[in-house]
PDB file of C-alpha atoms in Angstrom:
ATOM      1  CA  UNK U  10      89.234  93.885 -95.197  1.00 56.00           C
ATOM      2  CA  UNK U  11      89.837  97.063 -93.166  1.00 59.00           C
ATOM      3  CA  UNK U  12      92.515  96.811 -90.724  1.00 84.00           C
ATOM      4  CA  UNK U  13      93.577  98.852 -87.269  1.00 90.00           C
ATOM      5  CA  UNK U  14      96.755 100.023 -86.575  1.00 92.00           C
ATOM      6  CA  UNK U  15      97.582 101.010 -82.755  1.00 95.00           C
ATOM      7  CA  UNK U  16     101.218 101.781 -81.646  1.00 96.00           C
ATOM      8  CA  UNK U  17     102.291  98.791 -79.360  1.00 95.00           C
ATOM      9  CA  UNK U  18     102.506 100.587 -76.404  1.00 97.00           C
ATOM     10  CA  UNK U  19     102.298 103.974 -74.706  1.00 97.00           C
ATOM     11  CA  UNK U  20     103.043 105.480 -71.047  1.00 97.00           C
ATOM     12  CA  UNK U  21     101.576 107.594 -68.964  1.00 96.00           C
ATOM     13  CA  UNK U  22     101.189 109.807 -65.639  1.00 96.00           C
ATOM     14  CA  UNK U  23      98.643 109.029 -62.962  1.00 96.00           C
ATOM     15  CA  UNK U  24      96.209 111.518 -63.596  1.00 95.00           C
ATOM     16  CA  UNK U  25      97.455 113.142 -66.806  1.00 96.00           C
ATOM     17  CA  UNK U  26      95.086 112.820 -69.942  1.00 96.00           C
ATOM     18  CA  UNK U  27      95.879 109.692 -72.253  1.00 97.00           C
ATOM     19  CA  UNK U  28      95.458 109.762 -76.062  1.00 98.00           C
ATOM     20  CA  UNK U  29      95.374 106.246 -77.412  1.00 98.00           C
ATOM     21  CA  UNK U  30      95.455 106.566 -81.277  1.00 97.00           C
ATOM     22  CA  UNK U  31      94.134 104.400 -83.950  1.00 96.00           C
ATOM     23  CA  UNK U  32      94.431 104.366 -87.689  1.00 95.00           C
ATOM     24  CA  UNK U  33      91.661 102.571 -90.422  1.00 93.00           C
ATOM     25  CA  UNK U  34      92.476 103.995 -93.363  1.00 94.00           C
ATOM     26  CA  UNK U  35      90.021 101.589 -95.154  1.00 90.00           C
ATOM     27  CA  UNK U  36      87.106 101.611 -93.300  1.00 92.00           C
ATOM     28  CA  UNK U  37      83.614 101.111 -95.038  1.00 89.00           C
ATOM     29  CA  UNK U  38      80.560 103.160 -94.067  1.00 90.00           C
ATOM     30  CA  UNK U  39      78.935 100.597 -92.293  1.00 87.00           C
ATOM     31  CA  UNK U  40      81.751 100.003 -89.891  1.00 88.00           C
ATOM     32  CA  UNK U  41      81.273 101.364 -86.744  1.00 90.00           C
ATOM     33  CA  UNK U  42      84.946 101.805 -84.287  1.00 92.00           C
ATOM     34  CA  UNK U  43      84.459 100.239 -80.820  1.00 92.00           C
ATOM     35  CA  UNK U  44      87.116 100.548 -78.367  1.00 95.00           C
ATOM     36  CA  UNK U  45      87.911  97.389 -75.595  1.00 95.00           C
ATOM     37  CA  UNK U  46      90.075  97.012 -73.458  1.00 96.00           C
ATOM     38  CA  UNK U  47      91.788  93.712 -71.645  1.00 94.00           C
ATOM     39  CA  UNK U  48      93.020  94.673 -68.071  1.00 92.00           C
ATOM     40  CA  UNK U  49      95.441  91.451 -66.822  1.00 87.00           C
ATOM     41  CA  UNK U  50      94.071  87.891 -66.414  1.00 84.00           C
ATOM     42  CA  UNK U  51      90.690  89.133 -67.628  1.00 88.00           C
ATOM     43  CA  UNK U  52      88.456  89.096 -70.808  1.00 91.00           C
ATOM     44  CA  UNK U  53      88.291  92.498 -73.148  1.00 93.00           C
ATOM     45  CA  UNK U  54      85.701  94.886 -71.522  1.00 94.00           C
ATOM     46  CA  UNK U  55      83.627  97.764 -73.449  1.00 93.00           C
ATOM     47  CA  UNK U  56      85.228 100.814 -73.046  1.00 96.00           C
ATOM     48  CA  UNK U  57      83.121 102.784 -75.990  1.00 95.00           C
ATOM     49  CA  UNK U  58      82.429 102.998 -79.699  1.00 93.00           C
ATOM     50  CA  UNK U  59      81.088 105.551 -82.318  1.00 93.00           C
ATOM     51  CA  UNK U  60      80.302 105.858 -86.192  1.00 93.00           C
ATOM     52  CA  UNK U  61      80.633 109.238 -87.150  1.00 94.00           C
ATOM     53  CA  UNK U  62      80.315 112.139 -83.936  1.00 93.00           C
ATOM     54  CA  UNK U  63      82.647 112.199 -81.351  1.00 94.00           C
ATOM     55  CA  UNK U  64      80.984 110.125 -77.998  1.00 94.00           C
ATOM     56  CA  UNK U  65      81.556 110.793 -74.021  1.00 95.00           C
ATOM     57  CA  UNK U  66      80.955 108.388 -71.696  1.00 93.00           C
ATOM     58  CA  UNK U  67      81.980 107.645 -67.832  1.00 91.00           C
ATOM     59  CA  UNK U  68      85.289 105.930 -69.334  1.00 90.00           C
ATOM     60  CA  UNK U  69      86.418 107.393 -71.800  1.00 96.00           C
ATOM     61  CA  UNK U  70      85.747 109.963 -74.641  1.00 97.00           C
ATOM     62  CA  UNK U  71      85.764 108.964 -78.338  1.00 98.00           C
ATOM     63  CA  UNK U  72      87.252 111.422 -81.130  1.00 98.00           C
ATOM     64  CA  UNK U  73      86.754 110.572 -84.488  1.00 97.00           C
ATOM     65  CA  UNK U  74      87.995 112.534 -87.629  1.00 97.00           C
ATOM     66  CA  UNK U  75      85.820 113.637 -89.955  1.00 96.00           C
ATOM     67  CA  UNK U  76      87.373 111.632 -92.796  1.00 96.00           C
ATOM     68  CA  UNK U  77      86.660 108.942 -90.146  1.00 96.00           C
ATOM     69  CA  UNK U  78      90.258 107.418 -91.124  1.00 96.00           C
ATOM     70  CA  UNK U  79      91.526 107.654 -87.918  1.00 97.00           C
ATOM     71  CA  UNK U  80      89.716 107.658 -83.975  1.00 97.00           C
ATOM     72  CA  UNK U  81      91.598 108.919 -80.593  1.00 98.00           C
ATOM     73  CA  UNK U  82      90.412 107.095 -77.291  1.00 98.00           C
ATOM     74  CA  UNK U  83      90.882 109.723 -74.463  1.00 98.00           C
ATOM     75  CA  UNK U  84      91.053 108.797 -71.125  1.00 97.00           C
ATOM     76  CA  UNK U  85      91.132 112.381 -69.206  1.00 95.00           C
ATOM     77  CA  UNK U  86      92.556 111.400 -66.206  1.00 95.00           C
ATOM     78  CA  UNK U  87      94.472 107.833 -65.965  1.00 96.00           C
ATOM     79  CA  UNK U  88      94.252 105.896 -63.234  1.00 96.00           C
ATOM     80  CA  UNK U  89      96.717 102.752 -62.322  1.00 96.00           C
ATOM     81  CA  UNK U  90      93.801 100.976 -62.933  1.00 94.00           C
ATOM     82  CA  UNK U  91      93.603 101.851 -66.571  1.00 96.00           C
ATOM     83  CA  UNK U  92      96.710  99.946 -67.461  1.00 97.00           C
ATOM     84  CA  UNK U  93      95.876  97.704 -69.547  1.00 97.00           C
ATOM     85  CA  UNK U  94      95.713  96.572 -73.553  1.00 95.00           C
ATOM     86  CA  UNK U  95      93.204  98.791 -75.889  1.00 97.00           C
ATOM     87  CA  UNK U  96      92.089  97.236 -78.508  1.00 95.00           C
ATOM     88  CA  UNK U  97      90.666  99.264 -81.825  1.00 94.00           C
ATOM     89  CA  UNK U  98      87.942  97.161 -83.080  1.00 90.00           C
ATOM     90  CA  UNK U  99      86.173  98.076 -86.665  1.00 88.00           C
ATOM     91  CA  UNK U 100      82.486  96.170 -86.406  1.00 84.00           C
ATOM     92  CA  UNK U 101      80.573  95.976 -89.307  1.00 82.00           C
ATOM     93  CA  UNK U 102      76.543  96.639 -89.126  1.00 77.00           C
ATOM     94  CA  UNK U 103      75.914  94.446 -91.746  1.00 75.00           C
ATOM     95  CA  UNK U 104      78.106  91.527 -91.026  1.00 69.00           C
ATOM     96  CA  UNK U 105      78.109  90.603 -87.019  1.00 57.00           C
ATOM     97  CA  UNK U 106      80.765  87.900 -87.403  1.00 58.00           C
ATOM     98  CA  UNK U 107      83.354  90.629 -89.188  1.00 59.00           C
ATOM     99  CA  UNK U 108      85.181  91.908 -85.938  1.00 65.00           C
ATOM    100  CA  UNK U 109      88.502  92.856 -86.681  1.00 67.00           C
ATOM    101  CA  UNK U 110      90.817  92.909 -83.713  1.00 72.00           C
ATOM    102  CA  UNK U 111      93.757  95.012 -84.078  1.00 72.00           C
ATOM    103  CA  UNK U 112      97.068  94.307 -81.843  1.00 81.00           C
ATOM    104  CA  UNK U 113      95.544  96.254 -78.995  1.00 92.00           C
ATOM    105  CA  UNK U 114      97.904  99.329 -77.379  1.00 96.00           C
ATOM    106  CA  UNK U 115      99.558  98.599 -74.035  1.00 96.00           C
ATOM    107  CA  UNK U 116      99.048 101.621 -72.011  1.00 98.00           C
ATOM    108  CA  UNK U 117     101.437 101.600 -68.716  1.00 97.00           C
ATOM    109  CA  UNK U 118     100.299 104.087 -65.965  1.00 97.00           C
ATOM    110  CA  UNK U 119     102.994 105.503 -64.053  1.00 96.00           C
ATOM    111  CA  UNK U 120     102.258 106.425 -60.234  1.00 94.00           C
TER     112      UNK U 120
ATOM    113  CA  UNK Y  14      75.807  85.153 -60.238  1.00 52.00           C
ATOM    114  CA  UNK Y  15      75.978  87.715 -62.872  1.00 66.00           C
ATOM    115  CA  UNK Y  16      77.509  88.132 -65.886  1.00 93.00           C
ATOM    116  CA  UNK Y  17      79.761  85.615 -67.969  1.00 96.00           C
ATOM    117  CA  UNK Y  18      81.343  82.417 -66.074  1.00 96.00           C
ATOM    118  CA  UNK Y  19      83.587  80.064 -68.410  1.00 97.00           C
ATOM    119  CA  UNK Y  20      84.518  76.467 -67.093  1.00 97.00           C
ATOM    120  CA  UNK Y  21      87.189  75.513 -66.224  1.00 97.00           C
ATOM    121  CA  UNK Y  22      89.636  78.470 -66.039  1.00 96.00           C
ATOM    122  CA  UNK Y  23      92.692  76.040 -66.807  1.00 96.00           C
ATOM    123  CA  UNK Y  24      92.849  72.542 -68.898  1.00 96.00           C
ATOM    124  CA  UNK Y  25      95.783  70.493 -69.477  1.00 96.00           C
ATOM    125  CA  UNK Y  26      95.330  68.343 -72.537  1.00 93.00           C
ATOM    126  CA  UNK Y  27      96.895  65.948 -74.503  1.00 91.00           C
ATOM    127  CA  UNK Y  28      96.283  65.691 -78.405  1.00 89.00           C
ATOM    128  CA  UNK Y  29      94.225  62.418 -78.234  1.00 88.00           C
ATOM    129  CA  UNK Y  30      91.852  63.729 -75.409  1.00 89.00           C
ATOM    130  CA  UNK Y  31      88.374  65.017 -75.798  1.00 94.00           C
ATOM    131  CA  UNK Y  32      87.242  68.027 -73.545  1.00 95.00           C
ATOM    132  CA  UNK Y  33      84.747  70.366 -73.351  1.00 97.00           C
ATOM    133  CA  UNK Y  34      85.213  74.063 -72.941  1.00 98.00           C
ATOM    134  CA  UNK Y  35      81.602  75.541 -70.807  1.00 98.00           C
ATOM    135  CA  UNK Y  36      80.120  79.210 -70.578  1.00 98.00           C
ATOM    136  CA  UNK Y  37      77.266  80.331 -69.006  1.00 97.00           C
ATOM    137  CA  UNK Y  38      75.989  83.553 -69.119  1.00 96.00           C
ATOM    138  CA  UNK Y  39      73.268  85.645 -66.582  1.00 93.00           C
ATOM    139  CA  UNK Y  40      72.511  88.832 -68.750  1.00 94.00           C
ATOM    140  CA  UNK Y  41      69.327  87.676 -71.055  1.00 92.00           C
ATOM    141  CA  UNK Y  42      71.490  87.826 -74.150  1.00 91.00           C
ATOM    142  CA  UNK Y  43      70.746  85.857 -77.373  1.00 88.00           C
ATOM    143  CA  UNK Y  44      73.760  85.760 -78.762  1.00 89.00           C
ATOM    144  CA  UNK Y  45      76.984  83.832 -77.826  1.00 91.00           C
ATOM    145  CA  UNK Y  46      80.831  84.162 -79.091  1.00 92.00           C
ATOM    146  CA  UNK Y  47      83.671  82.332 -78.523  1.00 94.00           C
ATOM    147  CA  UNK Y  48      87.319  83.436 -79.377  1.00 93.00           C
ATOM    148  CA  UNK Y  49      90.668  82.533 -79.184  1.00 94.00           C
ATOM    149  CA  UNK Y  50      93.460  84.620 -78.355  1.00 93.00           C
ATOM    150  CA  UNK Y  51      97.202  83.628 -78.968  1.00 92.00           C
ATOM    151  CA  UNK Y  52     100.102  84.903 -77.435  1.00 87.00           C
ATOM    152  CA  UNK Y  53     101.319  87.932 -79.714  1.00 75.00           C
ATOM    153  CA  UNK Y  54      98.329  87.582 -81.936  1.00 81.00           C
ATOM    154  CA  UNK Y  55      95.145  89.714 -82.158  1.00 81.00           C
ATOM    155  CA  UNK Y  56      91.569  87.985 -80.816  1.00 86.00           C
ATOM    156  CA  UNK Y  57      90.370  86.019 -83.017  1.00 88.00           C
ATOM    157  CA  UNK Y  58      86.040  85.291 -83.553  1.00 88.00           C
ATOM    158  CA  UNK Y  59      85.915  81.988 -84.173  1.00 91.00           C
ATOM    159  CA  UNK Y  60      82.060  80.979 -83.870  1.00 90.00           C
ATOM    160  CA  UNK Y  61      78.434  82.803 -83.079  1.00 88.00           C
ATOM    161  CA  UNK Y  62      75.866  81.873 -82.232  1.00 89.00           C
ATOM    162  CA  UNK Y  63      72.721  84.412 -82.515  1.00 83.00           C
ATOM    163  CA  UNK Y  64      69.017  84.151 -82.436  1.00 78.00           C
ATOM    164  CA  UNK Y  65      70.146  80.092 -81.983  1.00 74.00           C
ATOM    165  CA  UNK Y  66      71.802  80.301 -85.646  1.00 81.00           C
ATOM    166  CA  UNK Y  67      75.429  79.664 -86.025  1.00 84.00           C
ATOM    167  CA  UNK Y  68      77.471  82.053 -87.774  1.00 77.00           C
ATOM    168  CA  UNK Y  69      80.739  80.399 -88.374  1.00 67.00           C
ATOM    169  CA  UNK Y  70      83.910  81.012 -89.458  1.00 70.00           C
ATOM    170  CA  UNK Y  71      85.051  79.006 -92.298  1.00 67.00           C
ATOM    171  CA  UNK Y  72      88.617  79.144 -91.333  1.00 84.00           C
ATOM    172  CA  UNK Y  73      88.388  77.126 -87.656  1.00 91.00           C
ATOM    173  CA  UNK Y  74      89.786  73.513 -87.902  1.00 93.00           C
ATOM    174  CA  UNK Y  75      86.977  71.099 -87.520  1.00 93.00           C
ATOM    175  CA  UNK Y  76      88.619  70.068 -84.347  1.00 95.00           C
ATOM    176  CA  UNK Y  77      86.835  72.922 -82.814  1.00 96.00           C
ATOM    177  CA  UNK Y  78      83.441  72.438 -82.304  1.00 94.00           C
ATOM    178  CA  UNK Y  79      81.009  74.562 -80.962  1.00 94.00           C
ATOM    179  CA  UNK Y  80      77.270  73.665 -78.955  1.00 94.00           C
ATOM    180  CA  UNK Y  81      74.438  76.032 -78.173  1.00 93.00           C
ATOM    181  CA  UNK Y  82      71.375  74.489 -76.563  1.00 93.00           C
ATOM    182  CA  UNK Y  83      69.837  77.137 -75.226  1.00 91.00           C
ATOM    183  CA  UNK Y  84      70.363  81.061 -75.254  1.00 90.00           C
ATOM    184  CA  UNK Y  85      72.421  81.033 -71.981  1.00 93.00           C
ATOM    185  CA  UNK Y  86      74.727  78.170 -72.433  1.00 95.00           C
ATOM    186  CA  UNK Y  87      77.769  77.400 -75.042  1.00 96.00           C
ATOM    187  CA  UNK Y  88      79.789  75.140 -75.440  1.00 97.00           C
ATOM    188  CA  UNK Y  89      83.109  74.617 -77.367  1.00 97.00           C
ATOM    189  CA  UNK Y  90      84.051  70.734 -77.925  1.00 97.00           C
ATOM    190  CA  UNK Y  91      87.451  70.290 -78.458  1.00 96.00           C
ATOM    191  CA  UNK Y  92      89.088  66.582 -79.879  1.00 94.00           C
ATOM    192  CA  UNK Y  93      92.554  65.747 -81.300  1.00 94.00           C
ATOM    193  CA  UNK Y  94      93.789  69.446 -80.507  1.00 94.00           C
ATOM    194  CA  UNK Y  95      97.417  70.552 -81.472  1.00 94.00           C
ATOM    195  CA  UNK Y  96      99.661  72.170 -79.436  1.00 94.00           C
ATOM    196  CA  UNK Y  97      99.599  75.385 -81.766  1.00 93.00           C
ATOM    197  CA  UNK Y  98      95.739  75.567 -80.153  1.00 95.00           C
ATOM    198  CA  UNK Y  99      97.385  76.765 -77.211  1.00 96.00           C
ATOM    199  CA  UNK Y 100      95.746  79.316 -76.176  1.00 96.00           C
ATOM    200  CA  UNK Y 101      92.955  81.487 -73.972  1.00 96.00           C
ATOM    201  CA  UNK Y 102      89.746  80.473 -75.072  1.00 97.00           C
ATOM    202  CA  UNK Y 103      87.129  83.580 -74.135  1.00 96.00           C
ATOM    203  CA  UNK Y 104      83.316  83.369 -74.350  1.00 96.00           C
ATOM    204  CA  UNK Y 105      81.091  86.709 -74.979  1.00 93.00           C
ATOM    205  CA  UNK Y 106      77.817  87.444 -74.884  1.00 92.00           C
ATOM    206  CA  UNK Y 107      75.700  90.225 -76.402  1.00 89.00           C
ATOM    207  CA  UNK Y 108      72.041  91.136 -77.767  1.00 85.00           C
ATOM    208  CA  UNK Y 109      71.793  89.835 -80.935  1.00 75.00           C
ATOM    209  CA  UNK Y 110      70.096  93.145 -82.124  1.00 71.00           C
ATOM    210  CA  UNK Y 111      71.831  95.774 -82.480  1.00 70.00           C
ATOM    211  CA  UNK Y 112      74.839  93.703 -83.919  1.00 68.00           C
ATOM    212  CA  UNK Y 113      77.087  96.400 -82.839  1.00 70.00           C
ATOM    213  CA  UNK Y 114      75.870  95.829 -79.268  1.00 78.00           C
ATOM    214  CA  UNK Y 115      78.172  96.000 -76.812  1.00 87.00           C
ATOM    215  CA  UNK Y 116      79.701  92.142 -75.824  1.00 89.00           C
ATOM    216  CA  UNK Y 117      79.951  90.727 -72.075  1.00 93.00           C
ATOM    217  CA  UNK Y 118      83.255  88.497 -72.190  1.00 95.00           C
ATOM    218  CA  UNK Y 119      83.881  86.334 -69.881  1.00 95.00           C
ATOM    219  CA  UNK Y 120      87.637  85.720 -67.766  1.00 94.00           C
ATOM    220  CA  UNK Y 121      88.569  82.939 -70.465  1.00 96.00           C
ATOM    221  CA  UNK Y 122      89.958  79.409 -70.075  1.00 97.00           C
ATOM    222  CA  UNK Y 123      93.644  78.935 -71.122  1.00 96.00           C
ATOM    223  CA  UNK Y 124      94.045  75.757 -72.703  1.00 97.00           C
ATOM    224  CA  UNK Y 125      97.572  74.005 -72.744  1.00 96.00           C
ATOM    225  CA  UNK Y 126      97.582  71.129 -75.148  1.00 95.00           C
ATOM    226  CA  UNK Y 127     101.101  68.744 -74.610  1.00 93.00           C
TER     227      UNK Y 127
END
């Protein structure tokens, strides 16, 4: 099974760019990478997710390399109310009960 | 209400009770989750429910046990828990088409079991 690897934690500036990076070095061609994220006392919310190109969206953009063996979540400016855990999540198109968590990053924000 | 509401937010248990774990969601999905997340241990999917078809996962103990009677309702039964099953127990909700939709979770219900 393909697996995520995330560094445990990270720390940043209020409103400095964040690069939260994530490594699946196994993934299969029908996995697509989804990003969540799990901000205290509440469940994971969407933050984005991609297959191939890189994606922009209010939150966050998504860079993914072209070997597609590693993504970079970018949040461009971080707010305090970003801190939270990021989870790297591989989903598979063909199999919707494969989600494979990884151990999330836990991204401090530092006024 | 909107969105995804789990019932109750905290249960106290002991390993010969019988409880029931309740989510509700308000976004016309047709597909339901529920997952369990440990201290120091990544989510885990434990059931689904899509298109009212179960997709489980072989490896949940049989004390778990999962109800969907309609497309906005799950439940998750739970009988002679351990104290291992601990834990926050979150319910998500999604279409069931694309399968990499994006999920809805709800806050969770942390579960102590003594």
């Amino acid at each position: 099974d393909a697996k995520t690897t995330q560094p445990n934690s990270m720390e940043s500036n209020e409103e400095e760019p964040v690069h939260l990076p994530c490594n699946h070095s196994t993934i299969s061609g029908t996995d697509y990478i989804h990003w969540y994220r799990q901000l205290p006392s509440q469940g994971p919310e969407y933050v984005i997710h991609g297959l191939t190109s890189n994606v922009n969206n209010r939150m966050a953009s998504l860079a993914i390399a072209e070997d597609r063996k590693s993504s970079t979540l970018i949040l461009h400016r971080a707010t305090l109310r970003d801190a939270a855990v990021y989870y790297c999540i591989l989903r598979d198109v063909v199999s919707p009960i494969d989600m494979r968590f990884g151990a999330g990053t836990r991204l401090t924000v530092k006024p | 209400e909107t969105g995804v509401t789990q019932t109750p937010r905290h249960l106290v248990m002991g390993m010969t009770n019988k409880k029931s774990l309740k989510c509700e969601q308000h976004l016309g999905h047709n597909a339901m989750y529920w997952y369990k997340q440990s201290a120091k241990k990544p989510l885990e999917l434990m059931f689904v429910y899509s298109l009212e078809e179960r997709v489980e996962n072989n490896s949940v103990p049989s004390r778990f046990s999962p109800e969907c009677p309609n497309s906005s309702h799950l439940f998750l039964h739970l009988h002679t828990l351990q104290p291992e099953d601990s834990a926050l127990y979150l319910c998500a909700s999604s279409q069931a088409w694309p399968v990499t939709g994006t999920q809805y979770f709800g806050p969770g219900t942390r579960l102590l079991v003594l």
